[in-house]
PDB file of C-alpha atoms in Angstrom:
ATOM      1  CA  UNK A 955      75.805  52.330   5.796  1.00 74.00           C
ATOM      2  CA  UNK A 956      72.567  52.895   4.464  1.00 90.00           C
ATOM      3  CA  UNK A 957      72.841  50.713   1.700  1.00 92.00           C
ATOM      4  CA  UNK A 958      73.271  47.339   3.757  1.00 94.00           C
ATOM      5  CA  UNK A 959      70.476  48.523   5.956  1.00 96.00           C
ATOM      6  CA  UNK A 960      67.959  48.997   2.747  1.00 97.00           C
ATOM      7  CA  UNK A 961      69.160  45.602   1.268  1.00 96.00           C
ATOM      8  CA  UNK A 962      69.082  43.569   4.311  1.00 97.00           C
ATOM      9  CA  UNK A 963      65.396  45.004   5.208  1.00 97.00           C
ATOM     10  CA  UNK A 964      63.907  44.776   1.708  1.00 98.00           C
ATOM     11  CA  UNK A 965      64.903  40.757   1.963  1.00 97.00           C
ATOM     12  CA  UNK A 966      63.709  40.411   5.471  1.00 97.00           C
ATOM     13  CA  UNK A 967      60.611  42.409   4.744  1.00 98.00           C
ATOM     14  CA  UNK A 968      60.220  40.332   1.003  1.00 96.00           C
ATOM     15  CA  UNK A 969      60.097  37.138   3.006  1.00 96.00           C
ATOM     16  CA  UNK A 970      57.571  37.772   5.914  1.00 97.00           C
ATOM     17  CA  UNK A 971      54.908  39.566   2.841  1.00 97.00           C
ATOM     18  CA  UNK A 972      55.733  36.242   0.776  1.00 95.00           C
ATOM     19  CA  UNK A 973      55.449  34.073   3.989  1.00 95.00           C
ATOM     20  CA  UNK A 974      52.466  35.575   4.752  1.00 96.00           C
ATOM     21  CA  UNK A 975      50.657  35.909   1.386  1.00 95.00           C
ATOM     22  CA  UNK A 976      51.921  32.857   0.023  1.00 93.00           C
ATOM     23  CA  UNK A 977      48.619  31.688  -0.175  1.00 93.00           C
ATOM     24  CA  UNK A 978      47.194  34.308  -2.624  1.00 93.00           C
ATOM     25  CA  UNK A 979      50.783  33.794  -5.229  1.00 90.00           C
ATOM     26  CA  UNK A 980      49.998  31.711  -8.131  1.00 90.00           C
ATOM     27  CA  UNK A 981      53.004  28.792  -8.549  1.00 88.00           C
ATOM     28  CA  UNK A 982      53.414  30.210 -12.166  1.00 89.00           C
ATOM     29  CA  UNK A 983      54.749  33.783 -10.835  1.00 86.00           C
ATOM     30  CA  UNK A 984      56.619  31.879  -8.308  1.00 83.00           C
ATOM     31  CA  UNK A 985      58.756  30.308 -10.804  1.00 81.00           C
ATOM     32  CA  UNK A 986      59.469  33.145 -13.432  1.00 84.00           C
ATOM     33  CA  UNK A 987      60.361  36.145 -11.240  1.00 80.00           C
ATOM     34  CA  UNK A 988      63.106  34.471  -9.896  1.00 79.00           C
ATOM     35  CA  UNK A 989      64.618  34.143 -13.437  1.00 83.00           C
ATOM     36  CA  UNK A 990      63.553  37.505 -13.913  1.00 84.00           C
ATOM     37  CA  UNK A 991      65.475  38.884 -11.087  1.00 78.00           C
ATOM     38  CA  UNK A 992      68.606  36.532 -12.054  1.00 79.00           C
ATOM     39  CA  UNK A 993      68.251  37.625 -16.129  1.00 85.00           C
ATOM     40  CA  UNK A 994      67.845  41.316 -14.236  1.00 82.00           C
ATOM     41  CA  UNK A 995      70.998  40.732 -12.443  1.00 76.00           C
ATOM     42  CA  UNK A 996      73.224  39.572 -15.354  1.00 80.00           C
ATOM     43  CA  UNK A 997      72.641  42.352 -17.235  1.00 84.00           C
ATOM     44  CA  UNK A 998      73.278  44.422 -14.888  1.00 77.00           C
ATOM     45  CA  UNK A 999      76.292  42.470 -13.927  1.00 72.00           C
ATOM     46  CA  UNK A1000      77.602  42.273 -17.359  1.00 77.00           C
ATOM     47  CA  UNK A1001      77.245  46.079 -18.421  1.00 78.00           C
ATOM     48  CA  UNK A1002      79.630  46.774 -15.371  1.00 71.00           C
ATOM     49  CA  UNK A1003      81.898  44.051 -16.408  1.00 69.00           C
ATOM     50  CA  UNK A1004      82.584  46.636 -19.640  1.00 70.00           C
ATOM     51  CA  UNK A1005      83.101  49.232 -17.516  1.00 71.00           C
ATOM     52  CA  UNK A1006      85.831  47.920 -15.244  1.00 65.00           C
ATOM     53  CA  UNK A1007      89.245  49.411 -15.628  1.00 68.00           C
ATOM     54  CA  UNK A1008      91.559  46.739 -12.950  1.00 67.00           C
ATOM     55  CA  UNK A1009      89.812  43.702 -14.734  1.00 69.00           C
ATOM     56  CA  UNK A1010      93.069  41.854 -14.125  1.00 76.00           C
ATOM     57  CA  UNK A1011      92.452  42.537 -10.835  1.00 70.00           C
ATOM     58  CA  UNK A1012      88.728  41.331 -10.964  1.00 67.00           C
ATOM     59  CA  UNK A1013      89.347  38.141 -12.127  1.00 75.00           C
ATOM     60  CA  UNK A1014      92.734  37.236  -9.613  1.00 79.00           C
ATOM     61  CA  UNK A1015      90.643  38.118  -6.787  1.00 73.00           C
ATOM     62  CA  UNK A1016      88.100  35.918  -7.939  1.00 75.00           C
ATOM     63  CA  UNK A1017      90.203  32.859  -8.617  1.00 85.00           C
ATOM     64  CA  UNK A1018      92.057  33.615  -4.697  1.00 85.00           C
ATOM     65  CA  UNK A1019      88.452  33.961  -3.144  1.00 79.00           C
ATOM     66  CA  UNK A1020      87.290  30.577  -5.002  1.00 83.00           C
ATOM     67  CA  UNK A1021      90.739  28.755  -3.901  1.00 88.00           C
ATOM     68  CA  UNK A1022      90.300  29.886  -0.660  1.00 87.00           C
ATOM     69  CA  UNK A1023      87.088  29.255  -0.315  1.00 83.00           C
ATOM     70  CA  UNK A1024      87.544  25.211  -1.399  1.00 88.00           C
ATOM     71  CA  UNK A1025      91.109  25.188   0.977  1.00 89.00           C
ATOM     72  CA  UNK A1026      88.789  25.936   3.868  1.00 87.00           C
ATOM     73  CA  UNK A1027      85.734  24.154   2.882  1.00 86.00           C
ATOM     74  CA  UNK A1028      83.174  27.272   3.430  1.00 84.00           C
ATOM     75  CA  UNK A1029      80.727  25.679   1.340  1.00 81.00           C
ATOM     76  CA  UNK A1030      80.449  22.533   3.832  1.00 86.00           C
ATOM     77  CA  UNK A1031      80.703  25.094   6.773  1.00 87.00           C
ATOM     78  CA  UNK A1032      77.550  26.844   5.447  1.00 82.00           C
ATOM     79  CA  UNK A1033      76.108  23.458   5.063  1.00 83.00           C
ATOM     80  CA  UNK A1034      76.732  22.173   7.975  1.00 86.00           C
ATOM     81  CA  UNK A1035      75.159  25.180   9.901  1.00 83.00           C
ATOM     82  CA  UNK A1036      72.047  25.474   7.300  1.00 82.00           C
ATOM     83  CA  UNK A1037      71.665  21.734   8.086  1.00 80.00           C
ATOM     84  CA  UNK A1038      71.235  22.420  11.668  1.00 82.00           C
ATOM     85  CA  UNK A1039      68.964  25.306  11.864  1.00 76.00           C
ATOM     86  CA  UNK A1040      66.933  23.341   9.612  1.00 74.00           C
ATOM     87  CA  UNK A1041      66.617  20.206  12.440  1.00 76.00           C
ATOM     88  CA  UNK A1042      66.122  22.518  14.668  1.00 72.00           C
ATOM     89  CA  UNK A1043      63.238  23.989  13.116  1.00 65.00           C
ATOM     90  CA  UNK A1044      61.718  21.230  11.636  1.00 60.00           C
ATOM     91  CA  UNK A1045      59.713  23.420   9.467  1.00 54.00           C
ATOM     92  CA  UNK A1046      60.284  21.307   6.293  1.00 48.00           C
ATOM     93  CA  UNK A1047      57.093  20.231   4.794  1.00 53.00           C
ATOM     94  CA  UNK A1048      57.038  18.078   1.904  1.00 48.00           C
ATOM     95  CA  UNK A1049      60.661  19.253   1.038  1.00 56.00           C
ATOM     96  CA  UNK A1050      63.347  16.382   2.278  1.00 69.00           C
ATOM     97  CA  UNK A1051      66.200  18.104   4.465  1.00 72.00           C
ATOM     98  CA  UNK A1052      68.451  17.661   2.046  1.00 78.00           C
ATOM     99  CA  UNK A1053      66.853  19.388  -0.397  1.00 81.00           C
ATOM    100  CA  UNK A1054      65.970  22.270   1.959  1.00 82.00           C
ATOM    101  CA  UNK A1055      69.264  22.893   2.994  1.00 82.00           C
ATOM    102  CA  UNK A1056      70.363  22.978  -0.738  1.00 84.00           C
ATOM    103  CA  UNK A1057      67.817  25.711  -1.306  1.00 86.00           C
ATOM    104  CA  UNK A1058      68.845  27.736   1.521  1.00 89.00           C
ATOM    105  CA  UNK A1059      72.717  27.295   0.490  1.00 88.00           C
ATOM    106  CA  UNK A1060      71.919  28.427  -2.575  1.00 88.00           C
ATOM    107  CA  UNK A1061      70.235  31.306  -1.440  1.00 92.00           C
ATOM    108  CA  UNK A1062      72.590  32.634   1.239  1.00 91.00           C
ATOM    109  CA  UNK A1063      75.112  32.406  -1.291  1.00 88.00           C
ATOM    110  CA  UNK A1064      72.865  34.435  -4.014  1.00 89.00           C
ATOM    111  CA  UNK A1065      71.846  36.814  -1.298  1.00 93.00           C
ATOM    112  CA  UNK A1066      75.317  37.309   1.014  1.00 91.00           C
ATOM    113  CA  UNK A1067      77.799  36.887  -2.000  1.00 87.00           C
ATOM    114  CA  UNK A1068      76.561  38.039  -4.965  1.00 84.00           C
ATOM    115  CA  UNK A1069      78.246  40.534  -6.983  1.00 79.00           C
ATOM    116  CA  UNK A1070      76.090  43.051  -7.283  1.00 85.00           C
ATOM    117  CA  UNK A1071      75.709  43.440  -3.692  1.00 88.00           C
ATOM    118  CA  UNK A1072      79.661  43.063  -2.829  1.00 85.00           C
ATOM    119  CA  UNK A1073      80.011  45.611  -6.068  1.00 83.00           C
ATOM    120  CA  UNK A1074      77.502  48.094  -4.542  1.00 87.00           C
ATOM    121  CA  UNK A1075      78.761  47.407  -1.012  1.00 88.00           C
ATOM    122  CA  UNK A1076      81.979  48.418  -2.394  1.00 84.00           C
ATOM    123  CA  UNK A1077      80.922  51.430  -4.163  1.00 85.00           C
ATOM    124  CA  UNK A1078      78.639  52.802  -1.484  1.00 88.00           C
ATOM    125  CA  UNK A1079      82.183  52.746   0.430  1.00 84.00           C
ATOM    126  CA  UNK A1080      84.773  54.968  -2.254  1.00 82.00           C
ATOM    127  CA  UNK A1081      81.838  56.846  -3.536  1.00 85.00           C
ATOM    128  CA  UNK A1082      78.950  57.210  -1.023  1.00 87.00           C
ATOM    129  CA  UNK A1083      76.472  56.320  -3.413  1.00 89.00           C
ATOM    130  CA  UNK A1084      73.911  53.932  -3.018  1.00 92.00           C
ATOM    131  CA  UNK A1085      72.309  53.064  -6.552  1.00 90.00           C
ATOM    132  CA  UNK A1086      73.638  49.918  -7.211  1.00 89.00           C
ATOM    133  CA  UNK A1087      72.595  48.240  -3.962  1.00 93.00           C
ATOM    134  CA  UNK A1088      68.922  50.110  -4.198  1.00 95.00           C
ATOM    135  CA  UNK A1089      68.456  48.125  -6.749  1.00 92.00           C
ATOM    136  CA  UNK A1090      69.412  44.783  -5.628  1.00 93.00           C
ATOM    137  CA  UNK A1091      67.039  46.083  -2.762  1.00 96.00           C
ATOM    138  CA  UNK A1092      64.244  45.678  -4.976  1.00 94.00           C
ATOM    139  CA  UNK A1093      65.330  42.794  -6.792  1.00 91.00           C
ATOM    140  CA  UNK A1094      65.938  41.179  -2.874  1.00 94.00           C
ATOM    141  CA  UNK A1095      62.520  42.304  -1.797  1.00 95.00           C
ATOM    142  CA  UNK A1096      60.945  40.773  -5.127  1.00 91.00           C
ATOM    143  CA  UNK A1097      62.839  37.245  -4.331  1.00 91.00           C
ATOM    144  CA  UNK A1098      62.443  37.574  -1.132  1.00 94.00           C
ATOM    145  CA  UNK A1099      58.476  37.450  -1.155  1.00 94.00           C
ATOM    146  CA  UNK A1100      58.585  34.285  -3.736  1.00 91.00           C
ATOM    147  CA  UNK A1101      60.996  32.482  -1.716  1.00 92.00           C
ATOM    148  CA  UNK A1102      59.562  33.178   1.498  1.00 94.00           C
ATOM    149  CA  UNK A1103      56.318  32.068  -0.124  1.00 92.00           C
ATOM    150  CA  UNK A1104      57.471  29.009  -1.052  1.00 88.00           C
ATOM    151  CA  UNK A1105      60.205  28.303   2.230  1.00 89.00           C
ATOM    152  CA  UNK A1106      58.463  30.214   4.652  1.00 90.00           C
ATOM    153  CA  UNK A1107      59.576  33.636   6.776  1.00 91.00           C
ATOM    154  CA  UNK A1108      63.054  31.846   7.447  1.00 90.00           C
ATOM    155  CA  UNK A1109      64.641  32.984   4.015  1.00 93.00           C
ATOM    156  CA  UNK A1110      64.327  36.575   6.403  1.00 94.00           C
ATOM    157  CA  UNK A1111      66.979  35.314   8.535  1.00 94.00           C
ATOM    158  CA  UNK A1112      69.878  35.324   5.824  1.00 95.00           C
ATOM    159  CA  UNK A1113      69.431  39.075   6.193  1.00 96.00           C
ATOM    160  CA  UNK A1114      71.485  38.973   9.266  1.00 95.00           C
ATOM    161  CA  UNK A1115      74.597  37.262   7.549  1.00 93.00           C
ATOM    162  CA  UNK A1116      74.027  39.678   4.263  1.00 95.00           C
ATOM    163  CA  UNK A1117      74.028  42.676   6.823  1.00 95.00           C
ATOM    164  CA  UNK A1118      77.102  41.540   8.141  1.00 92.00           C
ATOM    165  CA  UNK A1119      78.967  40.813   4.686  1.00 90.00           C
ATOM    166  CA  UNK A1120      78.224  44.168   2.879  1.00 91.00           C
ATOM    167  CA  UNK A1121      78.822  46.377   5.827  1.00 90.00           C
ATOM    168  CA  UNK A1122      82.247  44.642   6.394  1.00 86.00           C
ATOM    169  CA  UNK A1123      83.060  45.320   2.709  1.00 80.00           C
ATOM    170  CA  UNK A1124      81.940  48.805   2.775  1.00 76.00           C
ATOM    171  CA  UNK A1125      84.085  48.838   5.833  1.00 73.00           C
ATOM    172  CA  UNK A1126      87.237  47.335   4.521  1.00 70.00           C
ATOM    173  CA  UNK A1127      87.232  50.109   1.825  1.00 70.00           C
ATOM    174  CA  UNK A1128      86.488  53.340   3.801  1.00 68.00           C
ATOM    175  CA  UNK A1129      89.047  52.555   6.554  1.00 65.00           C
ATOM    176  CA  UNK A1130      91.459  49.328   5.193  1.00 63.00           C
ATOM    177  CA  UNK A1131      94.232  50.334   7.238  1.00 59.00           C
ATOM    178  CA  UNK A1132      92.267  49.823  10.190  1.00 58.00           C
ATOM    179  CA  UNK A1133      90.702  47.020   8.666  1.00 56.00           C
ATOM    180  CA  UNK A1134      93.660  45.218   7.719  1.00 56.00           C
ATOM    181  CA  UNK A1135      94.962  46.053  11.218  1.00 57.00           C
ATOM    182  CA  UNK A1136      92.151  44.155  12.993  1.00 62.00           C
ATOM    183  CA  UNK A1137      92.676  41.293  11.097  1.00 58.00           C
ATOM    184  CA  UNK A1138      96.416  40.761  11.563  1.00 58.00           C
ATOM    185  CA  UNK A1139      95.469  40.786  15.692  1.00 63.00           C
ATOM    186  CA  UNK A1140      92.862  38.636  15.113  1.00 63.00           C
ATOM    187  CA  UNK A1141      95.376  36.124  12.778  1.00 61.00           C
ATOM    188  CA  UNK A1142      97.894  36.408  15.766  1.00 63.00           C
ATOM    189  CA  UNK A1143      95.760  35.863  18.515  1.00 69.00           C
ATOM    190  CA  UNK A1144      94.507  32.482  16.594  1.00 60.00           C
ATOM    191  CA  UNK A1145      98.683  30.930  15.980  1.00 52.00           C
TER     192      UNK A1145
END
C-alpha cells in the first residue's frame, strides 16, 4: 500500500506548492513540463509495452474496459460530477465552466487511469515493489505543482479518487478471490 499513499500525496502536495507559488512560475515552464512529464511517460510506457508477455491479453482488456466504459457513459458521469463541484466552488476565473471542467476531466483521467499508475498499482500487488509508481510520484508531484498553479489547490482533490483506484487494483491482485467475491454480492444486492 505504500505506493498509492506516495502517489496520491506527491499530487496533493504538487498542487498546494503550485497553488501557492503560482505566482513566482513563469507561463513558459508551465507549458513545457507538462509535455515533459507526458513525453516522460510514453517512454516509459512504451519500453514496458516490449516487455509484456500476455499482450493479447493487454490489448482485450483494453478494448472491454473502453466498451464498457462508453455502455455506461463514465465519461459523462465524471462530467457531470466535475461540473458540479465546479458550481459549487465557483473558483473559475477567467476560464468558462466548460472549459474548466474539460481540464479537470482530463486530468482525473491522466491522474486516476493512467497506465503507468494502474501498471505500477498492479505490480506493487504480485511483486511488492514500488518503482514504477515512485516514479509517477514524481512525475505527479511535478504536474501537480503546474496544474495547481494554473487551476488552483483543487487539482489536490483528484488524489482522493486516484487513492481509491490504485489501492483497489493492488487489491484485486493480492486477494482476487476475495475481490471477485465482494463484487458478485455487491452485483446481487443491486438486481
Amino acid at each position: 500500500m505504500t505506493g498509492p499513499i506516495i502517489n496520491s500525496t506527491c499530487l496533493a502536495a504538487g498542487s498546494i506548492i503550485g497553488a501557492v507559488f503560482a505566482c513566482y512560475i513563469p507561463a513558459r515552464v508551465k507549458s513545457s513540463l507538462p509535455l515533459t512529464a507526458g513525453l516522460i511517460t510514453l517512454s516509459l510506457g512504451s519500453s514496458l509495452v516490449g516487455k509484456a508477455a500476455h499482450f493479447p491479453a493487454v490489448v482485450l482488456s483494453t478494448l472491454v474496459g473502453a466498451a464498457i466504459g462508453e455502455l455506461f457513459y463514465f465519461e459523462k458521469g465524471l462530467e457531470t460530477a466535475i461540473k458540479r463541484l465546479l458550481t459549487r466552488s465557483k473558483k473559475s476565473g477567467d476560464i468558462n465552466n466548460e472549459e474548466l471542467a474539460l481540464q479537470y476531466i482530463t486530468l482525473v483521467s491522466a491522474f486516476c487511469f493512467g497506465s503507468m499508475g494502474l501498471f505500477g498499482a498492479v505490480e506493487e500487488g504480485i511483486t511488492g515493489t514500488t518503482g514504477l509508481l515512485l516514479t509517477k510520484s514524481v512525475l505527479d508531484l511535478c504536474s501537480g505543482i503546474i496544474f495547481g498553479a494554473s487551476l488552483g489547490a483543487n487539482v489536490g482533490i483528484i488524489a482522493i479518487p486516484q487513492f481509491l483506484i490504485l489501492r483497489g487494483f493492488k487489491f484485486k491482485v493480492q486477494h482476487p478471490v476475495l475481490g471477485y467475491w465482494r463484487l458478485l454480492k455487491k452485483l446481487h444486492r443491486v438486481s
